[in-house]
Short mmCIF file of C-alpha atoms and ligand atoms in Angstrom, two decimals:
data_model
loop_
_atom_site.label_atom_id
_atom_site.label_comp_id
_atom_site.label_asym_id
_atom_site.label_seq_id
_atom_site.Cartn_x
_atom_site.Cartn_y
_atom_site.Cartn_z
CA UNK A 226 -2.23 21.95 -2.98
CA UNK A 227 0.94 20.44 -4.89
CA UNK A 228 0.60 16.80 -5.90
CA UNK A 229 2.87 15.14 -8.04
CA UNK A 230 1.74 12.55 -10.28
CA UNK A 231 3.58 9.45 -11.28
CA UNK A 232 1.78 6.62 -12.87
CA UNK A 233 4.64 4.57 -13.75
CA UNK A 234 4.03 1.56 -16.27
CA UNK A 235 1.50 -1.21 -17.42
CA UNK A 236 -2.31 -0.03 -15.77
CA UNK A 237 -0.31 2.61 -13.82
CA UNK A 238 -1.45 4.77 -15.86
CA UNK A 239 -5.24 4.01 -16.84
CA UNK A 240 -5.75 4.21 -13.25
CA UNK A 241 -4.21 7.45 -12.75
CA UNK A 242 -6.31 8.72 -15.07
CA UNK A 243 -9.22 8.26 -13.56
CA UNK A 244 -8.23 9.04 -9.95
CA UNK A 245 -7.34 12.46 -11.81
CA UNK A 246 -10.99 12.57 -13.66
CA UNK A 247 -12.47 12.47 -9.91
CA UNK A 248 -10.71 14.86 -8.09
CA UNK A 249 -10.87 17.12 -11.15
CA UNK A 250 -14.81 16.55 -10.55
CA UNK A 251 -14.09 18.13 -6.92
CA UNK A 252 -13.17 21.25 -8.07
CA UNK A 253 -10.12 21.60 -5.29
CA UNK A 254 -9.05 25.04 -4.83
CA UNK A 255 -5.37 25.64 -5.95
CA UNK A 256 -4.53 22.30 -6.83
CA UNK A 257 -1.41 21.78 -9.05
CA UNK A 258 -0.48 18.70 -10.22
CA UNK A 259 3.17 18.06 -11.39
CA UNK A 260 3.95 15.31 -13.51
CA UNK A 261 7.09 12.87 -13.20
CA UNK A 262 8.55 8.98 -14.54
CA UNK A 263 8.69 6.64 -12.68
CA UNK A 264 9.74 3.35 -13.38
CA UNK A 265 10.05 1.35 -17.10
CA UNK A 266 8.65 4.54 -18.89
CA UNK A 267 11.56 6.22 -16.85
CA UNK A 268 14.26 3.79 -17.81
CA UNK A 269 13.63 4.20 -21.33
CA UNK A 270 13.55 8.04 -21.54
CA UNK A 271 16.40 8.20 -18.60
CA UNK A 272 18.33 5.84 -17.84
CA UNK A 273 17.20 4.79 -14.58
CA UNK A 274 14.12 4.26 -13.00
CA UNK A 275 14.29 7.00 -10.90
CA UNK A 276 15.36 9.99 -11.98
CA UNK A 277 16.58 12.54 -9.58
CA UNK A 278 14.22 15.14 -11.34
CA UNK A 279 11.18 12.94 -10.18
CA UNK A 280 12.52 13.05 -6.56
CA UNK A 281 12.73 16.35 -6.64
CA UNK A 282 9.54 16.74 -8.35
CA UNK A 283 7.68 15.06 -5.00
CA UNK A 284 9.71 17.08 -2.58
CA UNK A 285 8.57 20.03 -3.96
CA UNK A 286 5.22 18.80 -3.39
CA UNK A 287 2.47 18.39 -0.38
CA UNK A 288 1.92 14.43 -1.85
CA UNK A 289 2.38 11.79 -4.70
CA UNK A 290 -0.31 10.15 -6.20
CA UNK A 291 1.40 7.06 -7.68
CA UNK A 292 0.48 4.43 -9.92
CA UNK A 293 2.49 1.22 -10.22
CA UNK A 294 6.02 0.30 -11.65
CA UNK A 295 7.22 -2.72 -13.37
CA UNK A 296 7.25 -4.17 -17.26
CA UNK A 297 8.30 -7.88 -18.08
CA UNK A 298 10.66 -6.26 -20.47
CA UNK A 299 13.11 -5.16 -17.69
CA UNK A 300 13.31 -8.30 -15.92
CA UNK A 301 16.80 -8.94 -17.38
CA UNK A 302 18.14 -5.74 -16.02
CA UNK A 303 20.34 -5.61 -12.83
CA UNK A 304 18.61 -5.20 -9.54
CA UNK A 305 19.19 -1.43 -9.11
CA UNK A 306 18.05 -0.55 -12.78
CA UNK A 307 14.73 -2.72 -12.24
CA UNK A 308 11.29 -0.37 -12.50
CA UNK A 309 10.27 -1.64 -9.13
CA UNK A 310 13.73 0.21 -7.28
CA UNK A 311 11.82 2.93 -8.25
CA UNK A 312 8.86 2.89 -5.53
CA UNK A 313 11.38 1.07 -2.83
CA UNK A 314 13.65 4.09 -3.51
CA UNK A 315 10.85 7.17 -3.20
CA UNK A 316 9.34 4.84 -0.21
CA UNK A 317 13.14 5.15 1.34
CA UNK A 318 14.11 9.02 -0.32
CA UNK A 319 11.27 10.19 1.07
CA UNK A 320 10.90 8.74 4.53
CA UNK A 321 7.94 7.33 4.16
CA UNK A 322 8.24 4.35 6.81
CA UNK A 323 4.02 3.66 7.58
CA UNK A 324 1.95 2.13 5.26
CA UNK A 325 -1.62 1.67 6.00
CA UNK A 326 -3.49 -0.52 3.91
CA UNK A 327 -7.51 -0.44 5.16
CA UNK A 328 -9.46 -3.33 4.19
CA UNK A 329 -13.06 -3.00 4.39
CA UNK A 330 -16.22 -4.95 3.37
CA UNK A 331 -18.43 -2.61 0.53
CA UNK A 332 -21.97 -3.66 0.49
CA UNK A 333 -23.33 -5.75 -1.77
CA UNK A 334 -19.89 -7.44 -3.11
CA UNK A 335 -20.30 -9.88 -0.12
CA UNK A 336 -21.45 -12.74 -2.40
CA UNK A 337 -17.90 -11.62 -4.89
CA UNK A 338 -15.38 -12.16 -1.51
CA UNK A 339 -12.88 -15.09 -1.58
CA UNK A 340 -14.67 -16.00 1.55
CA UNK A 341 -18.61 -17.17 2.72
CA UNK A 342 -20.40 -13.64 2.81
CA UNK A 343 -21.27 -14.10 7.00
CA UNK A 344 -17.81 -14.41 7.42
CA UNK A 345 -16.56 -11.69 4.78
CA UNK A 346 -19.14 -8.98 6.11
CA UNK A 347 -17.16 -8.77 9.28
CA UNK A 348 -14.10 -7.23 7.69
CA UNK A 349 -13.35 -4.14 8.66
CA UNK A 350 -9.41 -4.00 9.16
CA UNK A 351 -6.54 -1.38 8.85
CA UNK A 352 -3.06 -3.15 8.05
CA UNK A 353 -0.04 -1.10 9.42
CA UNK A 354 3.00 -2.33 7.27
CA UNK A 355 6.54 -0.61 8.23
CA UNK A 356 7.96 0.47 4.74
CA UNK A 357 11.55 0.79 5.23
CA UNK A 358 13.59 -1.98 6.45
CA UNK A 359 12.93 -5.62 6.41
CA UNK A 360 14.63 -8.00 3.42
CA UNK A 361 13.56 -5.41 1.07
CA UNK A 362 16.66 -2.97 2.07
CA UNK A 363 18.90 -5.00 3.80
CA UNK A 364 22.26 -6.14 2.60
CA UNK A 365 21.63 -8.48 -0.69
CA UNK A 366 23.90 -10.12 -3.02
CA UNK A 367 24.75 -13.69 -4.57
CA UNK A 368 27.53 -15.60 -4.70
CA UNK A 369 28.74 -18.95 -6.67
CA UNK A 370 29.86 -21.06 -3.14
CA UNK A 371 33.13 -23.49 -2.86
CA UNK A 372 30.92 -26.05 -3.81
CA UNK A 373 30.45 -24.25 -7.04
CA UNK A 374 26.67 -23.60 -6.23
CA UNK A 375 25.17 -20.10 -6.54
CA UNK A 376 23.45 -18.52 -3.45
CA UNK A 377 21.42 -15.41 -3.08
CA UNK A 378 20.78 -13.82 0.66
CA UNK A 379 18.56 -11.06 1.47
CA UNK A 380 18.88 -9.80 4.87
CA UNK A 381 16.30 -9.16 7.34
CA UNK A 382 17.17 -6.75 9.58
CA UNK A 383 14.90 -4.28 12.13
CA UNK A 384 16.69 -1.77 14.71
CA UNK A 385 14.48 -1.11 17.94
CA UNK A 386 13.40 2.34 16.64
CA UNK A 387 12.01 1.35 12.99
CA UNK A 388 10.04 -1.15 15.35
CA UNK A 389 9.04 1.98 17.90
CA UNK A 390 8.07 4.29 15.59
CA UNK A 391 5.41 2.22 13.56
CA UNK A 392 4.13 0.73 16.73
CA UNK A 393 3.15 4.20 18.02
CA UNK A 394 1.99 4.35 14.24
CA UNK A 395 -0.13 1.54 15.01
CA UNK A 396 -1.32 2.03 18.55
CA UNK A 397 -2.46 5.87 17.67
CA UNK A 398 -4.70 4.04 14.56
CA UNK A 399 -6.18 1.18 17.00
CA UNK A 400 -6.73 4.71 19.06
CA UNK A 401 -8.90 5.93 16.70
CA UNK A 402 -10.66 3.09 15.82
CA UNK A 403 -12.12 -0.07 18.07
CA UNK A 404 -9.04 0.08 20.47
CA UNK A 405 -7.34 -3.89 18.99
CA UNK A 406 -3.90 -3.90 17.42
CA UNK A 407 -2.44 -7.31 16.77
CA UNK A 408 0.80 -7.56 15.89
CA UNK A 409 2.09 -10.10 13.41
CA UNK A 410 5.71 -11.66 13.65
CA UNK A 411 7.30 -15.04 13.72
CA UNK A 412 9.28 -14.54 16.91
CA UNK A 413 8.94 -18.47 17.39
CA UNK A 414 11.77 -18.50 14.86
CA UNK A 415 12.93 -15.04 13.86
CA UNK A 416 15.62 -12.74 15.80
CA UNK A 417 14.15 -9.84 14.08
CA UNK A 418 11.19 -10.89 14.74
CA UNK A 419 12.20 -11.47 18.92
CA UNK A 420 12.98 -7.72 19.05
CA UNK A 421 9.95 -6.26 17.38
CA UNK A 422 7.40 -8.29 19.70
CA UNK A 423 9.88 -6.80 22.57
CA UNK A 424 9.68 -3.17 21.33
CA UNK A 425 6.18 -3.48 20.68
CA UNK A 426 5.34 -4.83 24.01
CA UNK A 427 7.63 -2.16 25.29
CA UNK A 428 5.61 0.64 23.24
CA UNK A 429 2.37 -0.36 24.35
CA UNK A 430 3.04 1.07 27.88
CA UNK A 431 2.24 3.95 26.54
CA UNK A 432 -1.25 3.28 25.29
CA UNK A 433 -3.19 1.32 27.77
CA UNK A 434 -6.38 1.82 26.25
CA UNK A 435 -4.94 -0.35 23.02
CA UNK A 436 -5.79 -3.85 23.80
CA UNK A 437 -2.42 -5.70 22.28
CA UNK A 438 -2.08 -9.21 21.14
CA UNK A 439 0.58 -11.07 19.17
CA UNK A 440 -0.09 -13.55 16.32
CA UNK A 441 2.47 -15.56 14.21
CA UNK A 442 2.28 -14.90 10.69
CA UNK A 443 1.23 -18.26 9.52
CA UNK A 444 -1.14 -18.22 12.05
CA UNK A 445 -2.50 -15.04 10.61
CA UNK A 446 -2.68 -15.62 7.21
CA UNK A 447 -4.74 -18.43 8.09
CA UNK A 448 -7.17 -16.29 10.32
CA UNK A 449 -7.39 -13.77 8.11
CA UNK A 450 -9.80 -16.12 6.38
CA UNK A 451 -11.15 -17.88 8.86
CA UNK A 452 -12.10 -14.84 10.89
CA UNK A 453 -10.62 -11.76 9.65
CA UNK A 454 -13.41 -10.12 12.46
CA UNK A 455 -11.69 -11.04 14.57
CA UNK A 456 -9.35 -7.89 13.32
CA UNK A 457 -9.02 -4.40 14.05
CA UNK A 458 -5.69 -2.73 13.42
CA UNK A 459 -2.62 -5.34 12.41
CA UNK A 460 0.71 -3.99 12.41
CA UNK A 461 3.71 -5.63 10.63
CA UNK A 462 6.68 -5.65 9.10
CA UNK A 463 8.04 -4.83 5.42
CA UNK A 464 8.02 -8.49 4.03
CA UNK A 465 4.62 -10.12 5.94
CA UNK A 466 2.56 -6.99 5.58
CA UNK A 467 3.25 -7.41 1.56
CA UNK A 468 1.66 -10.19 1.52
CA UNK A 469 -1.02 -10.48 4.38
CA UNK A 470 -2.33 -7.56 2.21
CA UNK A 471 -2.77 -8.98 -1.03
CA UNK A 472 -4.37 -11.81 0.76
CA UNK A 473 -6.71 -9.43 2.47
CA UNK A 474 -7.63 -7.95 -1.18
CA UNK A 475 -9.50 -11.12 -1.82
CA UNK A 476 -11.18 -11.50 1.17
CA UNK A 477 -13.08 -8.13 0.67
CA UNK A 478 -13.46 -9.26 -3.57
CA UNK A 479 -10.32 -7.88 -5.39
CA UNK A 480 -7.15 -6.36 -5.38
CA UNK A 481 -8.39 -3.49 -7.40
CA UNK A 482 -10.18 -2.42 -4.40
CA UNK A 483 -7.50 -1.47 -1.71
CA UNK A 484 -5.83 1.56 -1.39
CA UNK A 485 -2.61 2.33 0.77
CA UNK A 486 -0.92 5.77 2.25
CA UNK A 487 2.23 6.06 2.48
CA UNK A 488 3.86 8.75 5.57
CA UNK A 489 6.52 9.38 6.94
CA UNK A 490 7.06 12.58 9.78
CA UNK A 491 7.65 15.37 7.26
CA UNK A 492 4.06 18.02 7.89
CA UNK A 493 2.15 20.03 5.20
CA UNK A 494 -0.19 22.97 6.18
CA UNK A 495 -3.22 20.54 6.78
CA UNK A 496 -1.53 17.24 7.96
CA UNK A 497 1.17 14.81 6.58
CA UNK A 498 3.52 14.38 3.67
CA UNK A 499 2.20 11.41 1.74
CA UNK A 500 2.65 8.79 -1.08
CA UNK A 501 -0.31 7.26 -2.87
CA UNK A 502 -0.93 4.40 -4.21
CA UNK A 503 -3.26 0.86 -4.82
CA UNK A 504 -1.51 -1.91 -3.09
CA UNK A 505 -1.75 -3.64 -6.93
CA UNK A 506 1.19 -3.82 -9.34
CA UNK A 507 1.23 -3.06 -12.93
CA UNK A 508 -1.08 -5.95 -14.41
CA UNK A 509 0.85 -7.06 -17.66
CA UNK A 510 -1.91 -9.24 -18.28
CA UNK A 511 -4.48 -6.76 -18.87
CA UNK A 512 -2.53 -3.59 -19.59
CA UNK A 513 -3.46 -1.60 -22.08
CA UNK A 514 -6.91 -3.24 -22.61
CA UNK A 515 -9.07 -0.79 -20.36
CA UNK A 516 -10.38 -3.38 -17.85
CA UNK A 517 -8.08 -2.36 -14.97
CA UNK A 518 -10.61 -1.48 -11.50
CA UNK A 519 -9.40 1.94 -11.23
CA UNK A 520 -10.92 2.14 -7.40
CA UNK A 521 -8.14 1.23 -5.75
CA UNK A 522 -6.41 4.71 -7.09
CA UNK A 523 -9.44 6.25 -6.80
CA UNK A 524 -9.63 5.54 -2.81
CA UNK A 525 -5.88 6.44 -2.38
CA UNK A 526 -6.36 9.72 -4.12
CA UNK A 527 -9.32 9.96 -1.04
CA UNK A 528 -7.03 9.02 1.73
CA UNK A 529 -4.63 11.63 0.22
CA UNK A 530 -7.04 14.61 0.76
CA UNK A 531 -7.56 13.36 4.04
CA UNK A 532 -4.05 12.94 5.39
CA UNK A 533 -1.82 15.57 3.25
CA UNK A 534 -4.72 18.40 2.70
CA UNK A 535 -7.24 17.81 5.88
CA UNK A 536 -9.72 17.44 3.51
CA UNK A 537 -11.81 15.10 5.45
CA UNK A 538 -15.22 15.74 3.47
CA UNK A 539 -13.79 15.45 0.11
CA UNK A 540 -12.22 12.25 1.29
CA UNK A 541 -15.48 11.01 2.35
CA UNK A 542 -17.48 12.09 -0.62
CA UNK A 543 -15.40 9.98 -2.58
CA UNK A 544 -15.45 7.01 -0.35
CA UNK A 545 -19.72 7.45 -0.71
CA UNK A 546 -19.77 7.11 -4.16
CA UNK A 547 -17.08 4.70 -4.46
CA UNK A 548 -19.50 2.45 -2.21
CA UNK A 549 -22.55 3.53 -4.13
CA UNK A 550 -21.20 2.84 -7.15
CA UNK A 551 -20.40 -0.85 -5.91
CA UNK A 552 -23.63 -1.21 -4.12
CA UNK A 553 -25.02 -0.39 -7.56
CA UNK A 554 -23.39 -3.15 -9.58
CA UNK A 555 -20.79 -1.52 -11.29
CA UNK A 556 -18.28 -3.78 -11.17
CA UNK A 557 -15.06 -4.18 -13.79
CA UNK A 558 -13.86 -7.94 -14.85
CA UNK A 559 -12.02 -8.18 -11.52
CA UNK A 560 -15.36 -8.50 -9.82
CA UNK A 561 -17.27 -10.40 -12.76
CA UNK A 562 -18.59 -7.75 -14.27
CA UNK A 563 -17.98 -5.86 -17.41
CA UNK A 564 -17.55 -2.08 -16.63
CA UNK A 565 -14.49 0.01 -18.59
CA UNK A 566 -12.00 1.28 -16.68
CA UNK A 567 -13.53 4.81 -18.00
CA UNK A 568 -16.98 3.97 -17.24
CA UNK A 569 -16.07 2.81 -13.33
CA UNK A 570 -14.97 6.20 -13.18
CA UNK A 571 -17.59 7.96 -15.01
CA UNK A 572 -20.44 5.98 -12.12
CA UNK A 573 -17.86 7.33 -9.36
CA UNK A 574 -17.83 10.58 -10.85
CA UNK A 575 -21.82 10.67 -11.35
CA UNK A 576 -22.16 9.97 -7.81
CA UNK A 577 -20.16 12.56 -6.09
N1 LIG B 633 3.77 -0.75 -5.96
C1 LIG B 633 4.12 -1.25 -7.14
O1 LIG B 633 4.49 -0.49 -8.02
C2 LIG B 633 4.01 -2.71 -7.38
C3 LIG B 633 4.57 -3.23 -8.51
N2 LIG B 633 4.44 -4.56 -8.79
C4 LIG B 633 5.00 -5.01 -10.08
O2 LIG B 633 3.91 -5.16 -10.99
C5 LIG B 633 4.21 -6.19 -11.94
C6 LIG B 633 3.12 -7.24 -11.98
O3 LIG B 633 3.10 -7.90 -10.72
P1 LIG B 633 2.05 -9.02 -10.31
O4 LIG B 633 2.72 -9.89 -9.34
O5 LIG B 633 1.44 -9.62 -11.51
O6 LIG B 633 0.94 -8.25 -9.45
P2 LIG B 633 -0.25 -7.31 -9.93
O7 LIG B 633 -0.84 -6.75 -8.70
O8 LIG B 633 0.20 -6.36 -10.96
O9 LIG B 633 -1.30 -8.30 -10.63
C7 LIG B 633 -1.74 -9.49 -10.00
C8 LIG B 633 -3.08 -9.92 -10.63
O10 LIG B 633 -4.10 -9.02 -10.21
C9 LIG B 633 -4.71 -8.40 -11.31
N3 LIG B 633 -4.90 -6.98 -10.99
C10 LIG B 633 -4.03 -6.16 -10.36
N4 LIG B 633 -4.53 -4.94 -10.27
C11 LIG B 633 -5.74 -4.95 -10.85
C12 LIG B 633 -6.75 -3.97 -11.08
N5 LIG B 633 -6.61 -2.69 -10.67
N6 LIG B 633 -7.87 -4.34 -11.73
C13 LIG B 633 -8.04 -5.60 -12.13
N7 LIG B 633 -7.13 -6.59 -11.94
C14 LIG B 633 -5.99 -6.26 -11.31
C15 LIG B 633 -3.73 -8.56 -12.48
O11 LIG B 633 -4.41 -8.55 -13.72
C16 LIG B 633 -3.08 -9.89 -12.15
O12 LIG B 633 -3.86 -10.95 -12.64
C17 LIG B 633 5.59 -6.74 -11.52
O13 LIG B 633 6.56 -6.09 -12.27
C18 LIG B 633 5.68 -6.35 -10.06
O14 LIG B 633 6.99 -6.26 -9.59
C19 LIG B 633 3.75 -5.40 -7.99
C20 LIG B 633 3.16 -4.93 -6.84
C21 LIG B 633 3.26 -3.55 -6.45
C1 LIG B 634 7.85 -3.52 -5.61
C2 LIG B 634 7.12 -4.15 -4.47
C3 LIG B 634 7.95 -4.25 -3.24
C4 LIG B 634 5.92 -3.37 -4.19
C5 LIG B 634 4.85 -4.15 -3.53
O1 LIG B 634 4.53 -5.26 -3.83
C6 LIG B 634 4.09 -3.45 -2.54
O2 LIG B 634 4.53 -2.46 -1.98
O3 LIG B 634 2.98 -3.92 -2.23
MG1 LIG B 635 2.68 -5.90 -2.86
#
């Protein structure tokens, strides 16, 4: 079991640490864990915030655990030197084009949801967000105009495969769970967004058991809280599944609580070559001050023993206590409450 480690910058790395404390707690055989920067903290002691060592680093590895990237103090840099390139660029090195983000309600942190507790028990979602394309790597640039005005332009752009290939993503999860994939575009005004409700429609041929529907994404940010039930797997693209997922964070209490894998097609000896990660960012405001809610690591470090290493009990022992230790009231600031980074992880740890 090779995992690389990169915990990048700001609360990267307090969370890191104590995804590391609990799987050190599971006693994995063989595990090796291989260090690399990422990020700021690889700017500084590199150059760039990706060095090619790191890259090589996670090929020669079975999965990356991954913290965050991203310090105020580079926001002057150019775009390609900026700590964030850093996770767009493994996402894109690595071929890691599905993202699945699960939301689901913990008990007892009802009452702590954005939403009314009836309506916030219900949620029990997967979001399927295609990591490769989309405005995030399309053509980009500014320009000072005729007129003498500056303009910037991002390009959003989708081919028919990216859009095939995390729709059968998609239908295979709403396959293995209640059989609902909805898939989120805005096709009323969008080209891009035209041809991935087309190859969508086109893909779900192939899975007749999926029942398929189609929701704008305005219209689904808005029913995300006013009946995120109504959800079983969503699949979107680069840009809306960014932010539907932050959204859906706070409908289940924080976004120190969701996790995210990151695959692409490469295999390992037990299952899939993997990037992990919270959906969170780097938390200037509270870096360095050992509040972060370290779950979010925590439950990605679970969902990489279950998809890289086919370890489907060790996943799920962490998953119990993680819900235990909610269900017991051990919540950080995040959630109103006052637990340590450290001591979230210690009550995870104790109840392995
Ligand atoms: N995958 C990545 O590496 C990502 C990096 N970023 C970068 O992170 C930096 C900060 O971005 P923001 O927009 O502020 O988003 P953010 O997710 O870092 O923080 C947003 C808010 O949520 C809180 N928060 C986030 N994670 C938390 C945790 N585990 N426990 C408790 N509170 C938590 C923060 O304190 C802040 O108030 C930026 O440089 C951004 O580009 C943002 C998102 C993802
Ligand atoms: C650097 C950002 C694109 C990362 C992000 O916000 C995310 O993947 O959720
Ligand atoms: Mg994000």
């Amino acid at each position: 079991m090779r995992i690389a480690v990169f915990p990048g910058d700001g609360i990267g790395a307090e969370v890191i640490a104590e995804a590391l404390r609990v799987l050190d707690a599971l006693r994995l055989p063989g595990a090796v864990y291989l260090a690399g920067d990422v990020g700021a903290i690889a700017y500084q002691r590199h150059g760039h915030p990706l060095p090619q060592e790191t890259v090589e680093t996670a090929r020669n590895c079975d999965a990356v655990l991954f913290g965050a990237v991203g310090d105020p103090s580079c926001d002057h840099l150019e775009r390609h030197l900026r700590p964030e390139q850093a996770v767009l660029g493994l996402r894109a090195q690595l071929g890691l084009f599905a993202n699945l983000r699960p939301a689901t309600m913990f008990a007892g942190l009802e009452d702590l949801s954005a939403l009314k507790p009836e309506i916030a028990r219900q949620i029990d979602l997967l979001i399927v967000r295609e990591l490769n394309g989309d405005v995030y790597f399309g053509d980009k640039g500014t320009r000072t105009r005729d007129d003498g005005q500056r303009e910037g332009w991002d390009m959003m752009s989708y081919s028919e495969g990216e859009v095939r290939r995390i729709a059968h993503t998609a239908f295979l999860a709403a396959q293995g769970r209640k059989g609902r994939l909805t898939s989120v575009d805005k096709a009323n005004v969008l080209e891009t967004s035209q041809l991935w409700r087309d190859a969508v429609i086109e893909v779900a041929a192939e899975y007749p058991d999926v029942a398929l529907d189609h929701m704008y994404v305005d219209n689904a940010a808005m029913q995300l809280v006013r009946n995120p039930g109504q959800f079983d797997v969503v699949v979107t693209g680069n840009l809306f599944g960014d932010i539907l997922s932050d959204q859906a964070s706070m409908c289940v209490g924080s976004i120190g609580l969701l996790a995210s894998a990151s695959l692409g097609e490469q295999k390992t000896a037990h299952g899939t070559f993997g990037l992990y990660e919270p959906i969170h960012g780097t938390a200037p405001d509270i870096a360095g001050q050992g509040r972060a809610n370290p779950i979010a690591t925590i439950l990605s470090a679970a969902m990489m023993l279950r998809h890289s290493f086919g370890r489907e009990n060790d996943a799920m022992r962490i998953e119990s206590a993680v819900a235990q230790t909610l269900a017991d009231g051990v919540h950080g600031g995040d959630l109103g409450g006052s637990a340590s980074t450290k001591e979230i992880g210690d009550a995870v740890i104790d109840r392995l």
